[in-house]
XYZ file of C-alpha atoms in Angstrom:
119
model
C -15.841 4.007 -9.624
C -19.165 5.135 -10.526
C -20.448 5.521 -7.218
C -18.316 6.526 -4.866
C -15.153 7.484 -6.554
C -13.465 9.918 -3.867
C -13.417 7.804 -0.246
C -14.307 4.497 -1.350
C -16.250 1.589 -0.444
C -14.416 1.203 2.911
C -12.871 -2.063 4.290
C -13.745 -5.042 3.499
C -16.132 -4.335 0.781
C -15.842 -6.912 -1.375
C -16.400 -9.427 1.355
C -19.824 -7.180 2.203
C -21.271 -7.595 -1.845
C -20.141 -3.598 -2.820
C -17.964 -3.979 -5.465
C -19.150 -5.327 -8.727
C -17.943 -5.957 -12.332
C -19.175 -5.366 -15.519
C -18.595 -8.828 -17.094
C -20.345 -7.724 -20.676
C -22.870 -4.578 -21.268
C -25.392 -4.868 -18.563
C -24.163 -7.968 -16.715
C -22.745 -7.342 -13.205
C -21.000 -9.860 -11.253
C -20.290 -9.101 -7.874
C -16.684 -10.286 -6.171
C -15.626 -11.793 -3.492
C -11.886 -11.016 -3.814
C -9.714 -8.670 -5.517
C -6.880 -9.380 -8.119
C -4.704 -6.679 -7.106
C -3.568 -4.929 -4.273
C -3.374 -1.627 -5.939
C -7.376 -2.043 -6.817
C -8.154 -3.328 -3.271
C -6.717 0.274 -2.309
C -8.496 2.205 -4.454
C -12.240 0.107 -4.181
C -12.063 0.482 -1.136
C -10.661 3.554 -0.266
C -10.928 5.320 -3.157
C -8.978 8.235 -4.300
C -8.166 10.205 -2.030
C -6.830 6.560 0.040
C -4.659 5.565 -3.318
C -3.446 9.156 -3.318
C -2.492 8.681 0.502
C -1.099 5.353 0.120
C 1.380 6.814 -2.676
C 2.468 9.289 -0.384
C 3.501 6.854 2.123
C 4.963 4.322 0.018
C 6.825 7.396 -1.807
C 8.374 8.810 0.776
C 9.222 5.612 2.669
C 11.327 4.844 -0.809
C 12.951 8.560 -0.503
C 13.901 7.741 3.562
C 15.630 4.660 2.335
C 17.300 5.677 -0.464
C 18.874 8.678 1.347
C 22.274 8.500 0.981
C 22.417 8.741 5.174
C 20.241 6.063 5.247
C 21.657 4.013 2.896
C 25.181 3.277 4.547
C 23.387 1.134 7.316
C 23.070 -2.270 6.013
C 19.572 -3.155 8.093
C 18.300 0.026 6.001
C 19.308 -1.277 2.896
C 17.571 -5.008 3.982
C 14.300 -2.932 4.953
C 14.485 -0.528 1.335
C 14.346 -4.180 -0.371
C 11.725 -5.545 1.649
C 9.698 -2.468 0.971
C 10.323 -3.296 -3.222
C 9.444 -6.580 -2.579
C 6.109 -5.473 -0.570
C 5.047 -2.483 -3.936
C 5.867 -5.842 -6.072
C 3.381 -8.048 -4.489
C 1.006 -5.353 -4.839
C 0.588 -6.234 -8.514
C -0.078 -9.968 -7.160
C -3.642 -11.400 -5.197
C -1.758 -11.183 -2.224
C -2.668 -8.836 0.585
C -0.375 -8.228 2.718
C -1.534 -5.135 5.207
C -0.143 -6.607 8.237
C 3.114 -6.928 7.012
C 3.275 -3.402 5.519
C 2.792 -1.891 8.930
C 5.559 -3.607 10.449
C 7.548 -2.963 7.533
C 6.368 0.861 7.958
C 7.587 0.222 11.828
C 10.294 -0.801 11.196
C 11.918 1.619 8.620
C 10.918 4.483 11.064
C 12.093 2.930 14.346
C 15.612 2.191 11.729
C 15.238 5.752 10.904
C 15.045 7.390 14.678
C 17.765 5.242 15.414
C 20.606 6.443 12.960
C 19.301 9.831 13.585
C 19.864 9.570 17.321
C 23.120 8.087 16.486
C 24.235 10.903 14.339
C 23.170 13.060 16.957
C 25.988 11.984 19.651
């Protein structure tokens, strides 16, 4: 946080030796993984990343719980996926790839009912 507090370490950079933590006053011990998502997001991209990341997650929650949305039952399947996904942000795993087919999804979902509503 010290160091570069505004765009990060970039990817990977715990696997590269960047981040470090302060174990006791003056001892540093440098990791190879992170414990949370959430602090994988911000270590390595810092804020203005975590402040991105928010607005995606945020307004992927708003699309599904729209109440246009929320009639079609694959939307309702893909708004619980997406709680499931902000969940296991609070867990070790990472799970990037699956966010951006989640993110795929919900949009392709989304041009779909709008196209529908359309005709």
């Amino acid at each position: 946080l010290r160091h570069k507090p505004l765009f990060g370490f970039g990817v990977n950079a715990h696997t590269r030796g960047l981040i470090q933590y302060e174990v006791r006053p003056g001892v540093w011990w440098k990791s190879k993984t992170f414990d949370m998502g959430i602090v994988a997001v911000f270590c390595q991209r810092g804020i203005v990343g975590l402040l991105g990341y928010a607005c995606l997650y945020g307004s992927l929650l708003f699309t599904g719980i729209r109440k246009k949305y929320r009639r079609d039952p694959l939307m309702t399947a893909l708004l619980f996926s997406l709680v499931s996904y902000l969940m296991c942000l609070l867990t070790i795993s990472t799970l990037d790839c699956a966010l951006w087919l989640l993110v795929a999804f919900i949009v392709c979902t989304t041009n779909i009912i709008r196209s529908e509503g359309d005709q």
